[in-house]
Short mmCIF file of C-alpha atoms and ligand atoms in Angstrom, two decimals:
data_model
loop_
_atom_site.label_atom_id
_atom_site.label_comp_id
_atom_site.label_asym_id
_atom_site.label_seq_id
_atom_site.Cartn_x
_atom_site.Cartn_y
_atom_site.Cartn_z
CA UNK E 1 0.00 0.00 0.00
CA UNK E 2 3.02 2.28 0.53
CA UNK E 3 3.30 2.95 -3.21
CA UNK E 4 0.00 4.86 -3.11
CA UNK E 5 1.17 7.45 -0.55
CA UNK E 6 3.65 9.26 -2.77
CA UNK E 7 1.24 10.13 -5.62
CA UNK E 8 -1.55 10.99 -3.16
CA UNK E 9 0.82 13.30 -1.26
CA UNK E 10 1.89 14.88 -4.54
CA UNK E 11 -1.72 15.54 -5.62
CA UNK E 12 -2.55 17.03 -2.19
CA UNK E 13 0.55 19.22 -2.48
CA UNK E 14 -0.54 20.47 -5.90
CA UNK E 15 -4.02 21.26 -4.51
CA UNK E 16 -2.43 23.32 -1.72
CA UNK E 17 -0.31 25.20 -4.27
CA UNK E 18 -3.39 25.83 -6.43
CA UNK E 19 -5.47 27.13 -3.49
CA UNK E 20 -2.55 29.30 -2.46
CA UNK E 21 -2.40 30.74 -5.97
CA UNK E 22 -6.17 31.36 -6.01
CA UNK E 23 -6.20 33.15 -2.66
CA UNK E 24 -2.85 34.92 -2.58
CA UNK E 25 -2.74 38.57 -1.64
CA UNK E 26 -1.33 41.42 -3.64
CA UNK E 27 2.19 42.42 -2.58
CA UNK E 28 2.40 45.62 -0.59
CA UNK E 29 3.56 48.66 -2.56
CA UNK E 30 6.36 50.82 -1.21
CA UNK E 31 8.22 53.75 -2.60
CA UNK E 32 11.21 52.71 -4.74
CA UNK E 33 13.51 54.01 -2.05
CA UNK E 34 11.81 52.04 0.75
CA UNK E 35 11.73 48.85 -1.33
CA UNK E 36 15.42 49.24 -2.12
CA UNK E 37 16.21 49.44 1.59
CA UNK E 38 14.13 46.30 2.28
CA UNK E 39 15.83 44.46 -0.61
CA UNK E 40 19.18 45.30 0.94
CA UNK E 41 18.11 43.69 4.21
CA UNK E 42 16.56 40.57 2.65
CA UNK E 43 19.68 39.96 0.54
CA UNK E 44 21.16 38.30 3.62
CA UNK E 45 18.24 35.93 4.12
CA UNK E 46 17.60 32.53 2.53
CA UNK E 47 14.55 30.31 2.90
CA UNK E 48 15.19 26.56 2.92
CA UNK E 49 11.94 24.96 1.86
CA UNK E 50 10.00 22.31 -0.06
CA UNK E 51 7.76 23.42 -2.91
CA UNK E 52 4.73 21.47 -1.67
CA UNK E 53 5.08 21.82 2.10
CA UNK E 54 2.01 23.61 3.56
CA UNK E 55 4.14 25.30 6.25
CA UNK E 56 6.45 26.62 3.50
CA UNK E 57 3.43 27.88 1.56
CA UNK E 58 2.40 29.74 4.72
CA UNK E 59 5.81 31.45 4.91
CA UNK E 60 5.95 32.14 1.16
CA UNK E 61 2.54 33.85 1.44
CA UNK E 62 3.95 36.20 4.07
CA UNK E 63 6.98 36.88 1.87
CA UNK E 64 4.73 37.68 -1.06
CA UNK E 65 2.37 39.89 0.99
CA UNK E 66 5.33 41.87 2.32
CA UNK E 67 7.03 41.95 -1.12
CA UNK E 68 10.22 40.37 0.22
CA UNK E 69 12.80 39.17 -2.28
CA UNK E 70 14.23 36.28 -0.26
CA UNK E 71 16.16 33.57 -2.07
CA UNK E 72 14.46 30.16 -1.84
CA UNK E 73 16.45 26.92 -1.69
CA UNK E 74 14.90 23.52 -2.37
CA UNK E 75 16.05 21.40 0.57
CA UNK E 76 14.31 18.26 -0.69
CA UNK E 77 15.63 17.96 -4.22
CA UNK E 78 18.94 19.78 -4.10
CA UNK E 79 21.53 17.71 -2.22
CA UNK E 80 23.70 20.77 -1.50
CA UNK E 81 20.91 22.68 0.26
CA UNK E 82 19.67 19.51 1.93
CA UNK E 83 23.10 18.86 3.45
CA UNK E 84 23.64 22.49 4.41
CA UNK E 85 20.30 22.65 6.22
CA UNK E 86 21.00 19.48 8.22
CA UNK E 87 24.66 20.19 9.01
CA UNK E 88 24.53 23.92 9.63
CA UNK E 89 20.90 24.45 10.61
CA UNK E 90 20.88 21.40 12.84
CA UNK E 91 17.86 19.46 11.58
CA UNK E 92 15.98 18.44 8.46
CA UNK E 93 12.86 20.54 8.83
CA UNK E 94 11.40 23.22 6.60
CA UNK E 95 10.70 26.06 6.39
CA UNK E 96 13.94 27.38 7.85
CA UNK E 97 15.07 30.96 7.42
CA UNK E 98 18.84 31.49 7.39
CA UNK E 99 19.67 35.01 8.50
CA UNK E 100 23.22 36.31 8.14
CA UNK E 101 23.93 39.40 10.25
CA UNK E 102 26.31 42.21 9.26
CA UNK E 103 29.01 40.77 11.53
CA UNK E 104 28.77 37.44 9.68
CA UNK E 105 26.97 35.55 12.46
CA UNK E 106 24.27 33.21 11.24
CA UNK E 107 20.89 32.36 12.71
CA UNK E 108 18.85 29.38 11.49
CA UNK E 109 15.24 30.13 12.31
CA UNK E 110 12.85 27.14 12.26
CA UNK E 111 9.04 27.06 12.63
CA UNK E 112 6.76 28.81 10.15
CA UNK E 113 4.94 30.76 12.87
CA UNK E 114 8.19 32.14 14.29
CA UNK E 115 9.49 33.02 10.81
CA UNK E 116 6.25 34.77 9.84
CA UNK E 117 6.21 36.70 13.10
CA UNK E 118 9.83 37.77 12.58
CA UNK E 119 9.17 38.92 8.99
CA UNK E 120 5.95 40.70 9.95
CA UNK E 121 7.60 42.53 12.83
CA UNK E 122 10.60 43.53 10.74
CA UNK E 123 8.96 44.44 7.44
CA UNK E 124 5.32 45.34 8.01
CA UNK E 125 4.47 48.60 6.35
CA UNK E 126 2.87 50.07 9.47
CA UNK E 127 6.21 49.72 11.33
N1 LIG A 1 5.86 23.13 13.07
C1 LIG A 1 6.63 23.20 11.86
C2 LIG A 1 6.29 22.01 10.96
C3 LIG A 1 7.17 21.94 9.74
C4 LIG A 1 7.10 20.58 9.05
O1 LIG A 1 6.46 19.63 9.53
N2 LIG A 1 7.74 20.50 7.91
C5 LIG A 1 7.85 19.23 7.22
C6 LIG A 1 7.52 19.40 5.74
S1 LIG A 1 5.81 19.82 5.49
C7 LIG A 1 9.28 18.74 7.28
O2 LIG A 1 10.20 19.52 7.43
N3 LIG A 1 9.47 17.44 7.15
C8 LIG A 1 10.79 16.87 7.15
C9 LIG A 1 10.81 15.55 6.46
O3 LIG A 1 10.10 15.42 5.46
O4 LIG A 1 11.59 14.72 6.88
C10 LIG A 1 6.40 24.54 11.18
O5 LIG A 1 5.33 25.14 11.37
O6 LIG A 1 7.29 25.03 10.49
#
């Protein structure tokens, strides 16, 4: 029966991606100057993720809503990112946001709720 799980999981994943696409919000609009400043800050962030993971969809929705240009790395299919996440982040779980500070120190932030809260607090337009 195990052989049935993979295709079923794939179809469910595609449904999640489709619903996400149907219901996604419009990215926030900032002045060119303000967006440039945000882009500078998000240049030092990378999201390790799976395309079909619902928790990753949740974080990608926040990134889209806040118009954040954060590089995404496929930790399931790309062996380099998979290994980096496990060895440097500490565990094989996505989403994980890698944040490199100006002094070169690195934080690996796990948990979609924590990541979304961090991005919202840092980049919400009302702030
Ligand atoms: N509580 C976590 C759950 C994350 C989670 O369960 N991610 C799954 C993918 S959907 C995962 O990393 N699985 C690792 C694996 O497949 O071994 C969050 O909200 O970020």
